[in-house]
């Protein structure tokens, strides 16, 4: 559908809803809202609206539906698939939720917290901690991503292993529908089978079905002890064997299990200031293991040392550095979280966010690596991620000294090769980052006619005029 | 000839823990709080290990004074690579003078050629024990070390002082206290942690050493720092100048 940029009169009408100060029209003010941080997706818009209340969001969407204006909802702008930034047409209006940052309620006794869409994830962590509770969702971008986006992308991250993804952490939502109606589904209930579970449509809906304005989230008891180790392992197979043993020993207290190849650590130590190799010798693969304890620090330490000791005897563990202090624990996690950043100075990187059944991860890694090297012999695969969830960020850095653009030009071809292997393992080509614009055209190929028809039916029911994030997902 | 090095270590609340003052103001609430080796003590252990690895020391002995849990801190030192531990068991608040006297009693038995301590502990920030110990032993002291060069009969200690760096030469035996930039301590590796479980820790009851451990100071009050006020975003340099004048920073 071809749309024109909103007329001056329409811009004026939108601006009157939020007030002139919160309707951005100057290019310099707009720029941060139009470019995603990887620089892959960026577009144009003449208008960014920053509502301060649910009523204002409602008025904006009612006006958008009436005037057939495309709206791109955005919260922290940390998405990786182009879902939150406008396209190149200049016709889309960005609806930024970054002013709606009130934590409406913290219920320590009921283990819930209700926050507006613009609250930064790290601020949720702090608010939970202040009442001795934990909100477990943990992402590399937690200092800038916001709740609305966490919900709308069904964010994952490193704590999914023990606590689940955002879908498992949301109890209720407040959503403004495409026509401006407000659905108050904020509920702290743990059990509620009254009709369809509507909130599930908006979790991972990528802003195409409604605009999430607030969420009631689950809180958990705060661990009394946390033990972290960086473990050198001989192979992904050994990492998988250690994972099984770790899960058996630590059960739900195994709260982190991240696989990394040596090249990822090389990149981090080369490019990220203040990092260093915690181990005395080099190993082909590493896992970062985190164990929590509801009892105390000694319990967490004993569990971690026990399972690593067992792995050492079994030959699954070559060496491990165990954090003695919180600072050392943070330093070990920093290595893992810095990988994407450390890949940037190494040149172009072709990305895949895929998942396969956990037990198939080693075979998938071997097969996909071989297939990529057959296509581009000097390419440098840097596959890392959440082994415990079967979720691998199968990133490939360009050959040393090669041409960046020539390498990136093969993005689609490499994607096709890797996704075909994922398909054979009955895996997912969009494990935790979503579809957005990046994978929209791939969706029909992996979902099939029945699923696509249901998705289109839901979209038509909730957004009949197609004003919400058009061209994303579907 | 390589010498024996004795390192004193203290178990303190982890630096990254946000501490809370007890409601009655009598101290900091340590219930269910992560405890770690004092970071300056880690640097002291690391320096001793490096001297041993360079062939300049034959043995590294880690000493800690405190309740049963202090043994965990000694075990941490052993996991880093120290050879054995001495745990002087004592309950309650032990002030630097008593710590120095207890350490002297251990040193009289162990006869090390060099004693390394952290310059201060991050819980009370007193920065007294090393100096008091040197005085009690009547040994030379090199405090705030950023570099330690051990010779056969003496040790050169580079100190971080106000105006820059100062290097002093101390005859052995001597006391050295470590500053932040002396080294970056190693991680405890799994094989070393497993080995450490088998290394000996000798226990000594502080009461048997005939030293008066009673605190000489009384804590009157413990209070949290005043909460910082939030900042404001200003629109222009002119507005900034106006604010600075308003608050009296600019005339």
XYZ file of C-alpha atoms in Angstrom:
725
model
C 0.000 0.000 0.000
C 1.426 3.369 -1.009
C 1.005 6.043 1.575
C 1.905 9.693 1.540
C 3.621 11.545 4.368
C 1.051 13.030 6.762
C -0.116 16.484 5.713
C 0.800 19.560 7.712
C -2.728 19.665 9.070
C -2.520 16.032 10.203
C 0.850 16.584 11.828
C -0.728 19.494 13.667
C -3.621 17.275 14.746
C -1.273 14.580 16.102
C 0.875 17.201 17.811
C -2.118 18.659 19.606
C -2.633 15.262 21.300
C 0.807 15.085 22.904
C 1.716 18.780 22.983
C 4.202 20.495 20.712
C 7.207 19.597 22.874
C 6.473 15.879 22.473
C 5.825 15.911 18.739
C 9.295 15.868 17.196
C 9.666 17.241 13.684
C 13.252 18.519 13.631
C 15.609 16.102 11.818
C 18.191 16.214 14.623
C 15.582 15.332 17.240
C 14.072 12.616 15.066
C 17.295 10.887 14.053
C 17.753 8.693 17.174
C 14.312 7.187 16.505
C 14.943 6.267 12.878
C 18.122 4.200 12.987
C 18.566 0.839 14.705
C 21.920 0.379 16.375
C 23.343 -2.214 13.984
C 22.783 0.273 11.175
C 21.057 -2.301 8.968
C 17.609 -0.759 9.127
C 17.002 2.924 9.047
C 14.316 4.950 7.403
C 12.700 8.336 7.295
C 9.889 9.980 9.135
C 8.723 13.530 9.553
C 7.067 12.928 12.909
C 7.870 11.204 16.188
C 5.116 11.273 18.805
C 6.026 10.798 22.456
C 2.776 10.302 24.379
C 2.814 10.532 28.172
C -0.341 8.550 28.948
C -2.591 5.729 27.802
C -5.225 8.318 26.869
C -2.762 10.001 24.516
C -1.784 6.678 22.908
C -5.475 5.944 22.442
C -6.123 9.326 20.794
C -3.125 8.860 18.482
C -4.285 5.431 17.301
C -7.901 6.571 16.857
C -6.635 9.404 14.673
C -4.284 7.092 12.782
C -7.065 4.624 12.022
C -9.379 7.394 10.912
C -6.770 8.915 8.601
C -5.120 5.640 7.514
C -1.759 6.738 8.918
C 0.846 4.013 9.476
C 2.165 3.876 13.031
C 5.490 2.304 14.067
C 5.526 1.675 17.824
C 8.956 1.940 19.427
C 10.170 1.584 23.007
C 13.943 1.211 23.550
C 14.927 0.907 19.860
C 17.202 -2.062 20.487
C 15.407 -4.512 18.167
C 17.534 -6.341 15.626
C 15.068 -7.108 12.816
C 13.888 -3.669 11.710
C 10.536 -3.879 13.462
C 10.771 -0.658 15.452
C 12.143 1.865 12.944
C 10.249 3.532 10.080
C 10.733 2.486 6.472
C 12.114 4.685 3.687
C 8.759 5.990 2.504
C 8.584 8.843 4.989
C 4.899 8.062 5.472
C 5.187 6.214 8.783
C 4.795 8.012 12.096
C 6.908 6.743 15.000
C 5.019 6.261 18.264
C 7.740 6.349 20.917
C 6.778 5.051 24.356
C 9.918 6.330 26.068
C 8.063 8.907 28.172
C 5.756 6.328 29.729
C 8.185 5.176 32.365
C 6.153 4.919 35.551
C 6.368 1.789 37.631
C 2.744 1.721 38.704
C 2.953 -0.887 41.430
C 5.384 -3.248 43.128
C 3.681 -6.046 45.047
C 6.367 -7.866 47.004
C 3.868 -10.110 48.805
C 2.198 -11.135 45.542
C 5.504 -11.281 43.634
C 4.323 -8.947 40.854
C 5.313 -5.593 39.397
C 3.310 -3.409 37.030
C 5.270 -1.115 34.737
C 4.492 1.131 31.797
C 5.929 0.331 28.385
C 8.732 2.894 28.558
C 10.362 1.639 31.741
C 13.945 0.517 31.085
C 14.582 -3.148 31.918
C 17.444 -2.311 34.297
C 15.067 -0.046 36.250
C 12.678 -3.006 36.636
C 15.585 -5.042 37.994
C 16.390 -2.288 40.497
C 12.760 -1.845 41.585
C 12.441 -5.586 42.190
C 15.734 -5.719 44.058
C 14.629 -2.869 46.318
C 11.945 -5.193 47.761
C 14.275 -8.218 47.753
C 12.753 -9.723 44.625
C 14.151 -10.720 41.228
C 12.912 -9.928 37.750
C 14.960 -12.458 35.811
C 14.843 -11.318 32.158
C 18.485 -10.585 31.300
C 19.646 -9.152 27.977
C 22.795 -7.512 26.685
C 20.737 -4.368 26.060
C 19.073 -4.270 29.490
C 20.406 -0.774 30.183
C 18.445 0.694 27.273
C 15.690 -1.697 26.172
C 12.208 -1.056 27.544
C 9.349 -3.200 28.787
C 7.021 -2.513 25.852
C 9.564 -3.891 23.428
C 10.451 -6.778 25.721
C 6.783 -7.811 25.641
C 6.190 -7.125 21.953
C 9.242 -9.153 20.876
C 8.828 -11.890 23.517
C 12.413 -11.159 24.549
C 14.632 -14.072 25.548
C 18.210 -13.673 26.742
C 20.378 -15.618 29.106
C 17.899 -16.458 31.900
C 15.345 -18.257 29.707
C 16.946 -21.544 30.724
C 15.602 -21.299 34.259
C 12.864 -18.654 34.182
C 11.502 -18.744 30.641
C 11.185 -16.000 28.050
C 9.083 -12.844 28.379
C 5.942 -14.852 27.582
C 6.478 -16.805 30.783
C 7.038 -13.642 32.792
C 3.925 -11.642 31.830
C 0.751 -11.993 33.900
C -1.293 -9.196 32.356
C -1.197 -6.415 29.777
C -2.753 -3.076 29.015
C -3.036 -2.637 25.246
C -4.330 0.112 22.983
C -5.957 -1.389 19.899
C -5.558 -0.060 16.380
C -8.821 1.902 16.567
C -7.908 3.528 19.868
C -9.896 1.313 22.211
C -8.060 0.428 25.420
C -8.016 -3.150 26.684
C -7.237 -3.294 30.382
C -5.915 -6.789 30.800
C -3.609 -5.914 33.695
C -3.982 -8.793 36.084
C -1.680 -10.339 38.622
C -3.587 -13.601 38.594
C -1.578 -16.802 38.278
C -4.622 -18.753 37.195
C -7.213 -17.264 34.893
C -8.980 -19.352 32.285
C -11.770 -16.933 31.447
C -11.928 -17.197 27.669
C -9.071 -16.873 25.249
C -5.749 -15.776 26.719
C -5.673 -12.546 24.726
C -2.400 -11.208 26.104
C -0.523 -13.978 24.307
C -1.396 -12.345 20.964
C 0.423 -9.161 21.895
C 3.444 -10.897 23.441
C 5.688 -11.333 20.442
C 3.153 -9.478 18.287
C 5.895 -7.033 17.289
C 3.507 -4.090 17.502
C 1.397 -5.306 14.600
C -1.747 -6.125 16.601
C -1.863 -3.404 19.258
C 0.350 -1.096 21.282
C 1.337 -2.464 24.697
C 1.249 0.408 27.195
C 1.789 -1.473 30.466
C 2.479 -4.965 31.772
C 2.123 -6.838 35.039
C 5.214 -8.990 35.444
C 6.141 -11.968 37.588
C 8.758 -11.488 40.279
C 10.793 -14.248 41.895
C 12.688 -14.691 45.171
C 16.136 -13.209 44.890
C 18.880 -15.852 44.932
C 20.933 -15.782 48.122
C 24.002 -17.062 46.323
C 25.322 -16.894 42.766
C 28.340 -18.760 41.397
C 29.811 -18.118 37.948
C 32.529 -19.919 36.001
C 34.085 -19.721 32.562
C 34.763 -23.288 31.513
C 37.100 -24.490 28.782
C 35.651 -27.537 26.978
C 37.009 -29.660 24.112
C 33.902 -29.589 21.895
C 30.204 -28.700 21.645
C 29.519 -32.394 22.354
C 31.358 -32.082 25.666
C 29.477 -28.861 26.394
C 26.206 -30.711 25.813
C 27.236 -33.593 28.068
C 28.243 -31.132 30.782
C 24.902 -29.360 30.335
C 22.991 -32.554 31.052
C 25.039 -33.276 34.149
C 24.761 -29.661 35.308
C 20.995 -29.645 34.883
C 20.693 -32.853 36.860
C 22.770 -31.531 39.716
C 21.555 -27.944 39.844
C 18.016 -28.413 38.481
C 16.234 -25.044 38.308
C 19.260 -23.432 39.921
C 21.236 -23.728 36.683
C 20.485 -20.136 35.649
C 23.005 -19.637 32.861
C 24.643 -21.882 30.269
C 26.223 -20.072 27.317
C 28.377 -21.621 24.609
C 31.205 -19.658 22.949
C 33.957 -20.567 20.486
C 37.559 -19.477 21.106
C 37.413 -16.967 18.252
C 34.662 -15.064 20.086
C 36.927 -14.674 23.124
C 39.819 -13.604 20.885
C 37.611 -10.845 19.457
C 36.534 -9.718 22.931
C 40.057 -9.581 24.384
C 41.303 -7.790 21.233
C 38.625 -5.097 21.085
C 36.908 -4.648 24.440
C 38.975 -2.603 26.913
C 39.337 -4.043 30.402
C 38.775 -7.673 29.404
C 41.363 -10.438 29.751
C 41.566 -14.190 29.460
C 40.685 -15.708 32.839
C 42.287 -19.048 31.965
C 45.984 -19.813 31.634
C 45.739 -21.821 28.405
C 43.631 -21.778 25.226
C 40.643 -24.048 24.606
C 38.570 -24.605 21.443
C 35.199 -23.955 23.101
C 33.942 -22.369 26.304
C 30.781 -22.358 28.343
C 29.779 -19.751 30.858
C 27.976 -21.509 33.688
C 25.919 -19.756 36.357
C 24.397 -21.503 39.369
C 22.031 -19.780 41.804
C 21.053 -20.830 45.280
C 18.010 -19.991 47.355
C 20.018 -20.872 50.455
C 23.401 -19.149 50.465
C 26.650 -18.477 48.629
C 28.381 -21.592 49.948
C 25.578 -23.731 48.516
C 25.935 -22.134 45.066
C 29.735 -22.517 45.182
C 29.492 -26.147 46.253
C 27.020 -27.016 43.482
C 29.116 -25.330 40.811
C 32.407 -26.793 42.001
C 30.763 -30.201 42.325
C 29.425 -30.308 38.801
C 32.614 -28.907 37.300
C 34.725 -31.351 39.279
C 32.598 -34.201 37.984
C 32.921 -32.842 34.440
C 36.697 -32.586 34.891
C 36.912 -36.244 35.899
C 34.733 -37.197 32.908
C 36.911 -35.223 30.484
C 34.139 -32.798 29.528
C 35.921 -29.950 31.316
C 39.511 -28.989 30.430
C 39.841 -26.070 32.824
C 37.622 -23.503 34.501
C 37.975 -20.074 36.088
C 35.585 -19.619 38.979
C 34.622 -16.130 40.120
C 35.566 -15.391 43.713
C 33.777 -12.054 43.911
C 30.798 -10.351 42.313
C 33.229 -8.209 40.311
C 34.843 -11.320 38.833
C 31.396 -12.764 38.099
C 30.460 -9.581 36.242
C 33.771 -9.708 34.340
C 33.037 -13.267 33.158
C 29.523 -12.320 32.023
C 30.962 -9.268 30.281
C 33.003 -11.526 28.019
C 29.812 -13.223 26.876
C 27.774 -10.027 26.515
C 30.554 -8.231 24.604
C 30.770 -10.731 21.734
C 28.415 -8.897 19.333
C 30.182 -5.609 20.039
C 33.605 -7.207 19.574
C 32.579 -8.572 16.166
C 32.062 -5.071 14.749
C 35.755 -4.101 14.416
C 36.366 -7.450 12.678
C 34.353 -6.267 9.676
C 31.063 -7.389 8.217
C 29.059 -10.063 9.996
C 26.242 -12.142 8.575
C 23.825 -13.042 11.371
C 21.436 -15.863 12.121
C 19.255 -16.131 15.209
C 18.244 -19.774 15.086
C 17.265 -22.585 17.404
C 17.329 -26.351 17.074
C 16.500 -29.123 19.567
C 19.111 -28.882 22.333
C 20.543 -32.348 21.679
C 21.102 -31.446 18.009
C 23.175 -28.320 18.661
C 26.600 -29.996 18.170
C 25.558 -31.681 14.906
C 23.937 -28.479 13.657
C 27.089 -26.470 14.451
C 29.306 -28.912 12.565
C 27.001 -29.072 9.562
C 26.304 -25.329 9.318
C 29.971 -24.425 9.788
C 31.017 -26.804 7.019
C 28.294 -25.488 4.696
C 29.278 -21.851 5.266
C 32.973 -22.595 4.717
C 32.104 -24.405 1.489
C 30.451 -21.191 0.290
C 33.078 -18.753 1.599
C 36.260 -20.636 2.505
C 37.939 -17.843 4.527
C 34.822 -16.782 6.415
C 35.100 -16.894 10.194
C 32.090 -18.482 11.919
C 31.482 -17.137 15.449
C 28.551 -19.243 16.650
C 27.624 -18.496 20.252
C 24.572 -18.430 22.433
C 22.155 -20.115 24.731
C 23.051 -23.800 24.435
C 20.530 -24.690 27.121
C 17.737 -23.260 24.954
C 19.114 -24.665 21.694
C 19.399 -21.027 20.566
C 22.564 -20.205 18.627
C 23.516 -16.825 17.237
C 25.189 -18.279 14.173
C 27.170 -15.179 13.233
C 29.825 -15.243 10.546
C 32.569 -12.622 10.422
C 34.065 -11.724 7.064
C 37.442 -13.091 5.902
C 40.465 -11.175 7.223
C 41.367 -8.421 4.791
C 38.385 -9.214 2.559
C 35.912 -6.759 1.084
C 33.148 -5.958 3.529
C 30.455 -5.136 0.997
C 31.242 -8.145 -1.180
C 30.928 -10.349 1.889
C 27.666 -8.782 3.068
C 26.248 -9.083 -0.454
C 26.108 -12.822 0.159
C 23.826 -12.380 3.213
C 20.744 -13.916 1.586
C 22.670 -16.821 0.089
C 24.324 -17.670 3.410
C 20.990 -17.283 5.226
C 19.370 -19.684 2.805
C 22.077 -22.286 3.327
C 22.011 -22.072 7.127
C 18.215 -21.885 7.348
C 17.909 -25.005 5.184
C 19.993 -26.921 7.720
C 17.904 -25.451 10.555
C 14.823 -26.683 8.705
C 16.149 -30.229 8.519
C 16.512 -30.221 12.318
C 12.966 -28.842 12.613
C 14.439 -25.737 14.200
C 13.428 -22.066 14.108
C 14.883 -19.356 11.893
C 13.710 -16.653 14.321
C 14.524 -17.939 17.800
C 14.430 -14.800 19.928
C 14.850 -11.664 17.809
C 11.574 -11.972 15.902
C 10.558 -11.482 12.268
C 10.240 -7.712 11.784
C 11.238 -6.675 8.304
C 14.355 -8.857 8.219
C 12.623 -12.228 7.940
C 9.129 -11.269 6.764
C 9.580 -12.779 3.339
C 10.908 -15.998 4.846
C 7.890 -16.516 7.105
C 5.468 -18.114 4.593
C 8.169 -20.570 3.590
C 8.612 -21.929 7.104
C 5.123 -21.556 8.547
C 2.893 -23.164 5.910
C -0.522 -22.153 4.607
C -2.617 -23.010 7.649
C -0.471 -21.029 10.062
C -0.207 -18.071 7.672
C -3.982 -18.001 7.209
C -4.525 -17.929 10.984
C -1.982 -15.124 11.404
C -3.557 -13.062 8.629
C -6.998 -13.639 10.151
C -5.840 -12.400 13.537
C -4.203 -9.355 11.965
C -7.396 -8.545 10.035
C -9.530 -8.884 13.170
C -7.391 -6.616 15.332
C -6.041 -4.140 12.782
C -8.487 -4.196 9.833
C -7.071 -1.019 8.314
C -3.477 -2.178 8.584
C -2.146 0.908 10.329
C -0.030 -0.864 12.962
C 3.548 -1.583 11.914
C 2.620 -2.460 8.319
C 5.068 -4.677 6.449
C 6.458 -6.183 9.631
C 5.887 -9.881 10.359
C 3.226 -10.283 7.654
C 68.105 -18.375 48.952
C 64.363 -18.292 48.393
C 62.396 -17.061 51.387
C 59.058 -17.848 52.931
C 56.334 -15.232 52.325
C 53.456 -14.756 54.709
C 50.306 -13.053 53.410
C 47.540 -11.779 55.679
C 44.017 -11.872 54.196
C 40.676 -10.588 55.451
C 37.118 -11.709 54.736
C 34.987 -8.658 53.985
C 31.629 -7.811 52.470
C 31.957 -8.002 48.670
C 32.766 -4.613 47.112
C 29.824 -4.874 44.723
C 27.238 -5.446 47.439
C 25.024 -2.492 48.238
C 25.320 -2.547 52.008
C 22.502 -1.548 54.318
C 22.886 -0.086 57.763
C 21.143 -2.015 60.543
C 17.973 -0.259 61.724
C 19.522 0.468 65.143
C 22.580 2.098 63.552
C 24.993 -0.276 65.296
C 26.677 -1.382 62.082
C 26.187 -2.819 58.611
C 23.718 -5.677 58.076
C 25.784 -8.693 56.993
C 23.024 -11.330 57.063
C 22.827 -13.168 53.706
C 25.369 -10.833 52.165
C 28.038 -12.026 49.719
C 31.453 -12.037 51.400
C 34.757 -12.097 49.518
C 38.455 -11.703 50.091
C 39.392 -8.044 50.530
C 40.578 -6.917 47.035
C 43.880 -5.498 48.374
C 44.521 -8.865 50.030
C 43.955 -10.617 46.677
C 46.657 -8.370 45.246
C 48.938 -9.353 48.149
C 48.377 -13.076 47.470
C 48.973 -12.567 43.749
C 52.250 -10.744 44.383
C 53.477 -13.498 46.692
C 52.589 -16.154 44.093
C 54.430 -14.264 41.372
C 57.532 -14.015 43.554
C 57.351 -17.758 44.218
C 56.847 -18.500 40.508
C 59.884 -16.324 39.762
C 61.901 -18.566 42.083
C 62.383 -15.866 44.719
C 60.186 -17.472 47.344
C 59.939 -21.077 48.443
C 56.579 -21.024 50.171
C 53.495 -18.815 50.454
C 51.526 -19.038 53.709
C 48.096 -17.389 53.944
C 46.907 -16.211 57.361
C 43.452 -14.989 58.307
C 41.953 -13.956 61.617
C 38.251 -14.372 62.266
C 35.339 -16.749 62.818
C 34.902 -20.181 61.212
C 34.019 -18.654 57.804
C 37.453 -17.006 57.577
C 38.648 -20.474 56.565
C 36.803 -19.976 53.246
C 38.909 -16.899 52.578
C 42.076 -18.856 53.333
C 40.789 -21.576 50.985
C 40.405 -18.911 48.297
C 44.060 -17.974 48.752
C 45.007 -21.649 48.515
C 42.902 -21.970 45.331
C 44.863 -19.092 43.840
C 47.997 -21.160 44.522
C 49.236 -20.510 48.070
C 50.834 -23.518 49.783
C 49.168 -23.660 53.197
C 46.999 -21.697 55.589
C 46.909 -20.559 59.184
C 43.535 -19.704 60.680
C 43.574 -17.728 63.905
C 40.081 -18.252 65.244
C 38.551 -15.217 66.898
C 34.994 -13.932 67.262
C 33.649 -10.395 67.277
C 35.202 -7.126 66.197
C 38.997 -7.339 66.176
C 40.675 -3.957 65.751
C 43.905 -3.401 63.792
C 46.138 -3.311 66.884
C 44.866 -6.710 68.028
C 45.172 -8.052 64.467
C 48.767 -6.806 64.298
C 49.585 -8.454 67.643
C 48.021 -11.752 66.553
C 49.904 -11.620 63.257
C 53.123 -10.944 65.155
C 52.512 -14.068 67.230
C 52.098 -16.121 64.039
C 55.152 -14.486 62.448
C 57.266 -15.267 65.520
C 56.513 -18.944 64.912
C 56.694 -18.952 61.104
C 59.758 -16.680 60.681
C 58.960 -15.505 57.118
C 61.401 -13.337 55.173
C 58.628 -11.085 53.847
C 55.112 -10.239 54.994
C 52.648 -8.827 52.467
C 49.301 -7.287 53.421
C 46.669 -5.232 51.635
C 47.081 -1.532 52.386
C 43.608 -1.478 53.891
C 40.378 -3.481 54.080
C 37.431 -2.146 52.135
C 34.992 -2.683 55.004
C 36.465 -0.282 57.580
C 39.109 1.444 55.396
C 41.382 1.804 58.436
C 44.789 1.352 56.776
C 46.642 0.654 60.039
C 47.448 -3.040 60.371
C 50.568 -3.168 58.173
C 52.117 -0.158 59.836
C 51.335 -1.375 63.370
C 52.699 -4.822 62.548
C 56.005 -3.396 61.257
C 56.335 -1.328 64.416
C 55.610 -4.305 66.693
C 58.142 -6.451 64.800
C 60.584 -3.557 64.512
C 60.919 -4.385 60.802
C 61.131 -1.894 57.929
C 57.903 -1.209 56.058
C 57.060 -0.317 52.455
C 53.434 0.785 52.200
C 51.205 1.445 49.151
C 53.391 -0.677 46.890
C 52.853 -0.386 43.138
C 55.988 -2.441 42.388
C 57.950 -4.961 44.426
C 61.445 -6.117 43.415
C 62.821 -8.781 45.728
C 66.581 -9.173 46.086
C 68.616 -11.578 48.221
C 68.889 -9.435 51.326
C 66.522 -6.573 50.565
C 63.390 -5.560 48.709
C 62.791 -2.464 46.582
C 59.273 -1.152 47.000
C 57.892 1.496 44.654
C 55.244 3.494 46.499
C 52.410 5.596 45.163
C 52.784 8.897 47.005
C 51.085 12.238 46.433
C 53.736 13.679 44.138
C 54.328 10.530 42.078
C 56.344 7.407 42.722
C 58.959 6.820 45.412
C 61.176 3.753 45.628
C 62.530 2.627 48.994
C 64.945 -0.220 49.719
C 64.123 -2.280 52.804
C 66.391 -4.820 54.444
C 64.767 -8.206 54.926
C 62.718 -9.265 56.760
C 60.211 -6.539 55.921
C 56.520 -5.650 55.761
C 54.951 -4.573 52.445
C 51.403 -3.335 51.914
C 49.843 -3.418 48.442
C 48.154 -0.698 46.420
C 45.633 -1.205 43.633
C 48.009 -1.039 40.672
C 50.563 -3.556 41.904
C 49.079 -6.392 39.838
C 45.855 -7.939 38.558
C 45.031 -11.063 40.578
C 44.461 -14.327 38.719
C 41.202 -16.231 38.725
C 40.930 -19.370 40.822
C 41.086 -22.276 38.377
C 39.151 -25.508 38.823
C 42.228 -27.766 39.169
C 43.679 -25.386 41.753
C 40.375 -25.259 43.659
C 40.361 -29.052 43.765
C 43.985 -29.151 44.896
C 43.267 -26.484 47.510
C 40.787 -28.761 49.247
C 43.692 -31.010 50.206
C 46.054 -28.264 51.362
C 46.477 -27.963 55.128
C 44.984 -25.154 57.218
C 46.351 -24.981 60.743
C 43.895 -23.692 63.342
C 45.022 -21.590 66.279
C 42.612 -20.363 68.956
C 43.316 -16.666 69.452
C 42.609 -17.025 73.167
C 45.668 -19.281 73.538
C 48.071 -16.562 72.351
C 47.739 -14.415 75.491
C 46.779 -11.258 73.631
C 44.167 -8.744 74.770
C 41.654 -8.649 71.915
C 39.216 -6.195 73.481
C 38.312 -3.291 71.154
C 39.722 0.060 72.188
C 37.103 1.999 70.230
C 33.354 2.297 70.622
C 31.153 2.646 67.559
C 28.784 5.502 68.295
C 26.734 5.530 65.121
C 26.568 4.081 61.601
C 24.641 6.036 58.996
C 24.037 5.726 55.266
C 25.292 8.527 53.026
C 22.651 11.093 52.120
C 20.785 10.091 48.966
C 21.948 11.944 45.873
C 19.436 14.247 44.292
C 18.518 13.485 40.682
C 20.043 15.584 37.900
C 18.157 17.781 35.474
C 18.555 18.155 31.722
C 19.052 21.739 30.656
C 18.187 23.178 27.287
C 21.041 25.570 26.613
C 24.405 26.866 27.856
C 22.665 30.065 28.931
C 20.338 28.048 31.135
C 23.373 26.267 32.623
C 25.017 29.586 33.480
C 21.750 30.730 35.050
C 21.548 27.579 37.201
C 25.172 27.911 38.290
C 24.533 31.482 39.383
C 21.341 30.456 41.130
C 23.200 27.858 43.194
C 26.041 30.269 43.945
C 28.720 28.319 42.017
C 29.183 31.322 39.708
C 29.086 34.857 40.960
